[in-house]
């Protein structure tokens, strides 16, 4: 399977938000999300630079060559931590940038969304006479679903990063 169980839960939550909430997107919500993600991107870049600086200053080739077998195991654990957290943080940054782009489209074009309450849609569904309406409804639903998926996936990656840091600190102290 391509997604983890947490990502399937994110997809389900996104579907519920898109189909059962009448006003999923607003300009205010988009602005708040973009601002929050921009702050997180800045914090994550500072975190990556700090990790990279600590890694480069501590694990020089001379330091690793002088290490004993016992300290090599600790060094390997620390190096794996730096790699894991760096990759997760960079992935979270990429997701945040993609989410900012998706939510910015809402601000730039100021889409007029048809009301997407799924229960109302089922009650008023007579026939497929208005193809444009249903096609617009389909693409808007997909756009909102993808936007919310990436937003929640960013939150999941942030939790993974915090978990990895907590696990490392728990082992250190």
mmCIF file of N, CA and C in Angstrom, residues 16-118:
data_model
loop_
_atom_site.group_PDB
_atom_site.id
_atom_site.type_symbol
_atom_site.label_atom_id
_atom_site.label_comp_id
_atom_site.label_asym_id
_atom_site.label_seq_id
_atom_site.Cartn_x
_atom_site.Cartn_y
_atom_site.Cartn_z
ATOM 1 N N UNK A 16 -14.203 13.981 4.947
ATOM 2 C CA UNK A 16 -15.303 14.420 5.818
ATOM 3 C C UNK A 16 -15.411 15.937 5.857
ATOM 4 N N UNK A 17 -14.276 16.619 5.908
ATOM 5 C CA UNK A 17 -14.301 18.084 5.929
ATOM 6 C C UNK A 17 -14.861 18.632 4.625
ATOM 7 N N UNK A 18 -14.408 18.086 3.512
ATOM 8 C CA UNK A 18 -14.833 18.605 2.210
ATOM 9 C C UNK A 18 -16.314 18.331 1.956
ATOM 10 N N UNK A 19 -16.788 17.136 2.275
ATOM 11 C CA UNK A 19 -18.144 16.768 1.893
ATOM 12 C C UNK A 19 -19.219 17.132 2.911
ATOM 13 N N UNK A 20 -18.842 17.343 4.152
ATOM 14 C CA UNK A 20 -19.871 17.609 5.150
ATOM 15 C C UNK A 20 -19.778 18.994 5.784
ATOM 16 N N UNK A 21 -18.941 19.856 5.258
ATOM 17 C CA UNK A 21 -18.820 21.214 5.770
ATOM 18 C C UNK A 21 -19.220 22.175 4.653
ATOM 19 N N UNK A 22 -20.148 23.067 4.923
ATOM 20 C CA UNK A 22 -20.649 23.940 3.857
ATOM 21 C C UNK A 22 -19.647 25.000 3.430
ATOM 22 N N UNK A 23 -18.825 25.479 4.327
ATOM 23 C CA UNK A 23 -17.877 26.543 3.961
ATOM 24 C C UNK A 23 -16.466 26.108 4.338
ATOM 25 N N UNK A 24 -15.858 25.269 3.494
ATOM 26 C CA UNK A 24 -14.538 24.743 3.819
ATOM 27 C C UNK A 24 -13.444 25.770 3.604
ATOM 28 N N UNK A 25 -13.562 26.577 2.582
ATOM 29 C CA UNK A 25 -12.515 27.548 2.281
ATOM 30 C C UNK A 25 -13.054 28.956 2.436
ATOM 31 N N UNK A 26 -12.258 29.784 3.016
ATOM 32 C CA UNK A 26 -12.541 31.208 3.028
ATOM 33 C C UNK A 26 -11.205 31.917 2.872
ATOM 34 N N UNK A 27 -11.253 33.178 2.489
ATOM 35 C CA UNK A 27 -10.014 33.917 2.325
ATOM 36 C C UNK A 27 -9.290 34.085 3.658
ATOM 37 N N UNK A 28 -10.048 34.262 4.733
ATOM 38 C CA UNK A 28 -9.420 34.393 6.049
ATOM 39 C C UNK A 28 -8.702 33.107 6.449
ATOM 40 N N UNK A 29 -9.372 31.970 6.262
ATOM 41 C CA UNK A 29 -8.755 30.693 6.603
ATOM 42 C C UNK A 29 -7.491 30.468 5.783
ATOM 43 N N UNK A 30 -7.560 30.751 4.498
ATOM 44 C CA UNK A 30 -6.387 30.576 3.640
ATOM 45 C C UNK A 30 -5.239 31.467 4.098
ATOM 46 N N UNK A 31 -5.546 32.698 4.446
ATOM 47 C CA UNK A 31 -4.508 33.616 4.912
ATOM 48 C C UNK A 31 -3.859 33.154 6.201
ATOM 49 N N UNK A 32 -4.660 32.665 7.148
ATOM 50 C CA UNK A 32 -4.127 32.176 8.412
ATOM 51 C C UNK A 32 -3.244 30.949 8.208
ATOM 52 N N UNK A 33 -3.690 30.047 7.358
ATOM 53 C CA UNK A 33 -2.912 28.833 7.100
ATOM 54 C C UNK A 33 -1.594 29.185 6.425
ATOM 55 N N UNK A 34 -1.624 30.089 5.453
ATOM 56 C CA UNK A 34 -0.398 30.495 4.766
ATOM 57 C C UNK A 34 0.568 31.153 5.747
ATOM 58 N N UNK A 35 0.068 32.001 6.615
ATOM 59 C CA UNK A 35 0.929 32.661 7.601
ATOM 60 C C UNK A 35 1.556 31.651 8.557
ATOM 61 N N UNK A 36 0.750 30.727 9.049
ATOM 62 C CA UNK A 36 1.271 29.719 9.982
ATOM 63 C C UNK A 36 2.317 28.832 9.313
ATOM 64 N N UNK A 37 2.042 28.409 8.088
ATOM 65 C CA UNK A 37 3.001 27.554 7.394
ATOM 66 C C UNK A 37 4.287 28.301 7.074
ATOM 67 N N UNK A 38 4.188 29.586 6.765
ATOM 68 C CA UNK A 38 5.390 30.386 6.506
ATOM 69 C C UNK A 38 6.259 30.463 7.756
ATOM 70 N N UNK A 39 5.637 30.636 8.898
ATOM 71 C CA UNK A 39 6.405 30.652 10.153
ATOM 72 C C UNK A 39 7.082 29.306 10.407
ATOM 73 N N UNK A 40 6.361 28.230 10.179
ATOM 74 C CA UNK A 40 6.944 26.911 10.371
ATOM 75 C C UNK A 40 8.100 26.660 9.406
ATOM 76 N N UNK A 41 7.986 27.114 8.179
ATOM 77 C CA UNK A 41 9.081 26.942 7.222
ATOM 78 C C UNK A 41 10.336 27.646 7.734
ATOM 79 N N UNK A 42 10.177 28.870 8.236
ATOM 80 C CA UNK A 42 11.324 29.593 8.789
ATOM 81 C C UNK A 42 11.923 28.874 9.986
ATOM 82 N N UNK A 43 11.076 28.375 10.874
ATOM 83 C CA UNK A 43 11.579 27.638 12.036
ATOM 84 C C UNK A 43 12.282 26.349 11.623
ATOM 85 N N UNK A 44 11.715 25.644 10.673
ATOM 86 C CA UNK A 44 12.324 24.389 10.237
ATOM 87 C C UNK A 44 13.650 24.622 9.525
ATOM 88 N N UNK A 45 13.757 25.690 8.724
ATOM 89 C CA UNK A 45 15.044 25.983 8.091
ATOM 90 C C UNK A 45 16.106 26.306 9.142
ATOM 91 N N UNK A 46 15.751 27.081 10.147
ATOM 92 C CA UNK A 46 16.696 27.379 11.222
ATOM 93 C C UNK A 46 17.088 26.095 11.958
ATOM 94 N N UNK A 47 16.124 25.211 12.170
ATOM 95 C CA UNK A 47 16.395 23.932 12.834
ATOM 96 C C UNK A 47 17.351 23.082 12.002
ATOM 97 N N UNK A 48 17.138 23.034 10.685
ATOM 98 C CA UNK A 48 18.022 22.242 9.822
ATOM 99 C C UNK A 48 19.434 22.807 9.820
ATOM 100 N N UNK A 49 19.558 24.121 9.734
ATOM 101 C CA UNK A 49 20.890 24.730 9.748
ATOM 102 C C UNK A 49 21.592 24.463 11.074
ATOM 103 N N UNK A 50 20.862 24.479 12.166
ATOM 104 C CA UNK A 50 21.452 24.182 13.471
ATOM 105 C C UNK A 50 21.917 22.732 13.534
ATOM 106 N N UNK A 51 21.068 21.810 13.072
ATOM 107 C CA UNK A 51 21.455 20.400 13.043
ATOM 108 C C UNK A 51 22.683 20.177 12.173
ATOM 109 N N UNK A 52 22.690 20.786 11.002
ATOM 110 C CA UNK A 52 23.809 20.599 10.079
ATOM 111 C C UNK A 52 25.103 21.149 10.672
ATOM 112 N N UNK A 53 25.021 22.305 11.306
ATOM 113 C CA UNK A 53 26.204 22.906 11.925
ATOM 114 C C UNK A 53 26.729 22.021 13.056
ATOM 115 N N UNK A 54 25.823 21.513 13.884
ATOM 116 C CA UNK A 54 26.226 20.632 14.987
ATOM 117 C C UNK A 54 26.843 19.345 14.445
ATOM 118 N N UNK A 55 26.255 18.803 13.406
ATOM 119 C CA UNK A 55 26.762 17.563 12.820
ATOM 120 C C UNK A 55 28.161 17.775 12.240
ATOM 121 N N UNK A 56 28.342 18.843 11.481
ATOM 122 C CA UNK A 56 29.635 19.094 10.835
ATOM 123 C C UNK A 56 30.728 19.437 11.845
ATOM 124 N N UNK A 57 30.362 20.141 12.911
ATOM 125 C CA UNK A 57 31.379 20.519 13.890
ATOM 126 C C UNK A 57 31.791 19.338 14.766
ATOM 127 N N UNK A 58 30.892 18.404 15.007
ATOM 128 C CA UNK A 58 31.204 17.289 15.896
ATOM 129 C C UNK A 58 31.793 16.090 15.167
ATOM 130 N N UNK A 59 31.200 15.732 14.046
ATOM 131 C CA UNK A 59 31.587 14.493 13.376
ATOM 132 C C UNK A 59 32.530 14.751 12.211
ATOM 133 N N UNK A 60 33.708 15.207 12.547
ATOM 134 C CA UNK A 60 34.758 15.392 11.537
ATOM 135 C C UNK A 60 35.389 14.035 11.263
ATOM 136 N N UNK A 61 36.054 13.867 10.130
ATOM 137 C CA UNK A 61 36.718 12.578 9.853
ATOM 138 C C UNK A 61 37.762 12.199 10.915
ATOM 139 N N UNK A 62 38.438 13.195 11.482
ATOM 140 C CA UNK A 62 39.424 12.903 12.536
ATOM 141 C C UNK A 62 38.742 12.358 13.786
ATOM 142 N N UNK A 63 37.582 12.941 14.128
ATOM 143 C CA UNK A 63 36.842 12.500 15.313
ATOM 144 C C UNK A 63 36.375 11.060 15.136
ATOM 145 N N UNK A 64 35.870 10.744 13.977
ATOM 146 C CA UNK A 64 35.363 9.390 13.732
ATOM 147 C C UNK A 64 36.510 8.388 13.698
ATOM 148 N N UNK A 65 37.671 8.782 13.147
ATOM 149 C CA UNK A 65 38.822 7.882 13.089
ATOM 150 C C UNK A 65 39.360 7.572 14.483
ATOM 151 N N UNK A 66 39.287 8.505 15.413
ATOM 152 C CA UNK A 66 39.802 8.315 16.771
ATOM 153 C C UNK A 66 38.808 7.619 17.696
ATOM 154 N N UNK A 67 37.612 7.385 17.243
ATOM 155 C CA UNK A 67 36.573 6.810 18.099
ATOM 156 C C UNK A 67 36.839 5.344 18.383
ATOM 157 N N UNK A 68 36.456 4.933 19.578
ATOM 158 C CA UNK A 68 36.554 3.525 19.939
ATOM 159 C C UNK A 68 35.318 2.797 19.431
ATOM 160 N N UNK A 69 35.317 1.468 19.582
ATOM 161 C CA UNK A 69 34.156 0.698 19.124
ATOM 162 C C UNK A 69 32.902 1.068 19.897
ATOM 163 N N UNK A 70 33.050 1.308 21.202
ATOM 164 C CA UNK A 70 31.890 1.662 22.019
ATOM 165 C C UNK A 70 31.328 3.015 21.619
ATOM 166 N N UNK A 71 32.205 3.955 21.371
ATOM 167 C CA UNK A 71 31.715 5.287 20.975
ATOM 168 C C UNK A 71 31.228 5.296 19.527
ATOM 169 N N UNK A 72 31.698 4.344 18.714
ATOM 170 C CA UNK A 72 31.214 4.252 17.336
ATOM 171 C C UNK A 72 29.721 3.931 17.288
ATOM 172 N N UNK A 73 29.249 3.096 18.210
ATOM 173 C CA UNK A 73 27.821 2.770 18.255
ATOM 174 C C UNK A 73 27.013 4.014 18.600
ATOM 175 N N UNK A 74 27.496 4.802 19.550
ATOM 176 C CA UNK A 74 26.806 6.041 19.919
ATOM 177 C C UNK A 74 26.873 7.032 18.761
ATOM 178 N N UNK A 75 28.026 7.121 18.123
ATOM 179 C CA UNK A 75 28.175 8.027 16.979
ATOM 180 C C UNK A 75 27.228 7.637 15.843
ATOM 181 N N UNK A 76 27.118 6.337 15.591
ATOM 182 C CA UNK A 76 26.227 5.880 14.519
ATOM 183 C C UNK A 76 24.777 6.226 14.845
ATOM 184 N N UNK A 77 24.373 6.068 16.117
ATOM 185 C CA UNK A 77 23.018 6.419 16.535
ATOM 186 C C UNK A 77 22.770 7.915 16.338
ATOM 187 N N UNK A 78 23.742 8.725 16.713
ATOM 188 C CA UNK A 78 23.599 10.173 16.559
ATOM 189 C C UNK A 78 23.553 10.585 15.093
ATOM 190 N N UNK A 79 24.387 9.982 14.278
ATOM 191 C CA UNK A 79 24.400 10.302 12.849
ATOM 192 C C UNK A 79 23.065 9.911 12.211
ATOM 193 N N UNK A 80 22.539 8.736 12.593
ATOM 194 C CA UNK A 80 21.232 8.317 12.073
ATOM 195 C C UNK A 80 20.127 9.272 12.502
ATOM 196 N N UNK A 81 20.212 9.773 13.745
ATOM 197 C CA UNK A 81 19.233 10.756 14.208
ATOM 198 C C UNK A 81 19.308 12.010 13.349
ATOM 199 N N UNK A 82 20.510 12.525 13.106
ATOM 200 C CA UNK A 82 20.649 13.749 12.312
ATOM 201 C C UNK A 82 20.089 13.562 10.908
ATOM 202 N N UNK A 83 20.374 12.413 10.325
ATOM 203 C CA UNK A 83 19.855 12.141 8.974
ATOM 204 C C UNK A 83 18.332 12.045 8.977
ATOM 205 N N UNK A 84 17.790 11.278 9.923
ATOM 206 C CA UNK A 84 16.338 11.064 9.980
ATOM 207 C C UNK A 84 15.596 12.382 10.169
ATOM 208 N N UNK A 85 16.034 13.171 11.120
ATOM 209 C CA UNK A 85 15.347 14.427 11.408
ATOM 210 C C UNK A 85 15.530 15.414 10.254
ATOM 211 N N UNK A 86 16.693 15.414 9.636
ATOM 212 C CA UNK A 86 16.909 16.316 8.497
ATOM 213 C C UNK A 86 15.995 15.963 7.337
ATOM 214 N N UNK A 87 15.878 14.684 7.032
ATOM 215 C CA UNK A 87 15.004 14.262 5.930
ATOM 216 C C UNK A 87 13.539 14.571 6.238
ATOM 217 N N UNK A 88 13.109 14.262 7.450
ATOM 218 C CA UNK A 88 11.726 14.551 7.818
ATOM 219 C C UNK A 88 11.432 16.048 7.767
ATOM 220 N N UNK A 89 12.380 16.849 8.223
ATOM 221 C CA UNK A 89 12.180 18.300 8.234
ATOM 222 C C UNK A 89 12.140 18.854 6.814
ATOM 223 N N UNK A 90 13.033 18.380 5.964
ATOM 224 C CA UNK A 90 13.001 18.848 4.568
ATOM 225 C C UNK A 90 11.704 18.431 3.879
ATOM 226 N N UNK A 91 11.238 17.228 4.164
ATOM 227 C CA UNK A 91 9.970 16.771 3.595
ATOM 228 C C UNK A 91 8.818 17.643 4.092
ATOM 229 N N UNK A 92 8.832 17.977 5.368
ATOM 230 C CA UNK A 92 7.786 18.847 5.924
ATOM 231 C C UNK A 92 7.830 20.229 5.278
ATOM 232 N N UNK A 93 9.025 20.733 5.014
ATOM 233 C CA UNK A 93 9.160 22.035 4.346
ATOM 234 C C UNK A 93 8.568 21.970 2.939
ATOM 235 N N UNK A 94 8.864 20.905 2.216
ATOM 236 C CA UNK A 94 8.310 20.760 0.857
ATOM 237 C C UNK A 94 6.788 20.667 0.885
ATOM 238 N N UNK A 95 6.249 19.926 1.821
ATOM 239 C CA UNK A 95 4.792 19.826 1.939
ATOM 240 C C UNK A 95 4.198 21.192 2.277
ATOM 241 N N UNK A 96 4.862 21.931 3.170
ATOM 242 C CA UNK A 96 4.356 23.256 3.556
ATOM 243 C C UNK A 96 4.367 24.205 2.361
ATOM 244 N N UNK A 97 5.410 24.160 1.548
ATOM 245 C CA UNK A 97 5.473 25.029 0.368
ATOM 246 C C UNK A 97 4.356 24.671 -0.608
ATOM 247 N N UNK A 98 4.143 23.377 -0.831
ATOM 248 C CA UNK A 98 3.068 22.940 -1.725
ATOM 249 C C UNK A 98 1.701 23.360 -1.181
ATOM 250 N N UNK A 99 1.518 23.257 0.119
ATOM 251 C CA UNK A 99 0.249 23.666 0.736
ATOM 252 C C UNK A 99 0.042 25.165 0.615
ATOM 253 N N UNK A 100 1.104 25.935 0.789
ATOM 254 C CA UNK A 100 1.005 27.390 0.617
ATOM 255 C C UNK A 100 0.584 27.725 -0.808
ATOM 256 N N UNK A 101 1.152 27.026 -1.776
ATOM 257 C CA UNK A 101 0.779 27.272 -3.177
ATOM 258 C C UNK A 101 -0.700 26.944 -3.398
ATOM 259 N N UNK A 102 -1.147 25.807 -2.865
ATOM 260 C CA UNK A 102 -2.555 25.423 -3.049
ATOM 261 C C UNK A 102 -3.509 26.422 -2.396
ATOM 262 N N UNK A 103 -3.197 26.851 -1.186
ATOM 263 C CA UNK A 103 -4.079 27.806 -0.514
ATOM 264 C C UNK A 103 -3.951 29.205 -1.117
ATOM 265 N N UNK A 104 -2.801 29.513 -1.720
ATOM 266 C CA UNK A 104 -2.644 30.811 -2.389
ATOM 267 C C UNK A 104 -3.522 30.903 -3.629
ATOM 268 N N UNK A 105 -3.743 29.779 -4.299
ATOM 269 C CA UNK A 105 -4.633 29.787 -5.458
ATOM 270 C C UNK A 105 -6.020 30.281 -5.064
ATOM 271 N N UNK A 106 -6.436 29.921 -3.873
ATOM 272 C CA UNK A 106 -7.735 30.374 -3.375
ATOM 273 C C UNK A 106 -7.754 31.891 -3.216
ATOM 274 N N UNK A 107 -6.648 32.463 -2.758
ATOM 275 C CA UNK A 107 -6.582 33.917 -2.569
ATOM 276 C C UNK A 107 -6.409 34.664 -3.891
ATOM 277 N N UNK A 108 -5.628 34.090 -4.783
ATOM 278 C CA UNK A 108 -5.328 34.770 -6.049
ATOM 279 C C UNK A 108 -6.558 34.838 -6.944
ATOM 280 N N UNK A 109 -7.213 33.712 -7.123
ATOM 281 C CA UNK A 109 -8.316 33.648 -8.077
ATOM 282 C C UNK A 109 -9.677 33.879 -7.459
ATOM 283 N N UNK A 110 -9.773 33.857 -6.141
ATOM 284 C CA UNK A 110 -11.029 34.061 -5.427
ATOM 285 C C UNK A 110 -12.165 33.248 -6.054
ATOM 286 N N UNK A 111 -11.985 31.946 -5.989
ATOM 287 C CA UNK A 111 -12.962 31.031 -6.561
ATOM 288 C C UNK A 111 -14.316 31.210 -5.894
ATOM 289 N N UNK A 112 -15.343 31.087 -6.697
ATOM 290 C CA UNK A 112 -16.709 31.011 -6.170
ATOM 291 C C UNK A 112 -17.058 29.530 -6.114
ATOM 292 N N UNK A 113 -17.013 28.979 -4.932
ATOM 293 C CA UNK A 113 -17.277 27.558 -4.785
ATOM 294 C C UNK A 113 -18.764 27.291 -4.721
ATOM 295 N N UNK A 114 -19.193 26.266 -5.432
ATOM 296 C CA UNK A 114 -20.553 25.818 -5.183
ATOM 297 C C UNK A 114 -20.603 25.228 -3.780
ATOM 298 N N UNK A 115 -21.742 25.302 -3.155
ATOM 299 C CA UNK A 115 -21.874 24.721 -1.824
ATOM 300 C C UNK A 115 -21.687 23.216 -1.933
ATOM 301 N N UNK A 116 -20.804 22.675 -1.103
ATOM 302 C CA UNK A 116 -20.406 21.289 -1.250
ATOM 303 C C UNK A 116 -20.962 20.368 -0.176
ATOM 304 N N UNK A 117 -21.997 20.774 0.515
ATOM 305 C CA UNK A 117 -22.538 19.901 1.528
ATOM 306 C C UNK A 117 -23.086 18.653 0.849
ATOM 307 N N UNK A 118 -22.489 17.522 1.165
ATOM 308 C CA UNK A 118 -22.796 16.280 0.486
ATOM 309 C C UNK A 118 -24.237 15.835 0.714
#
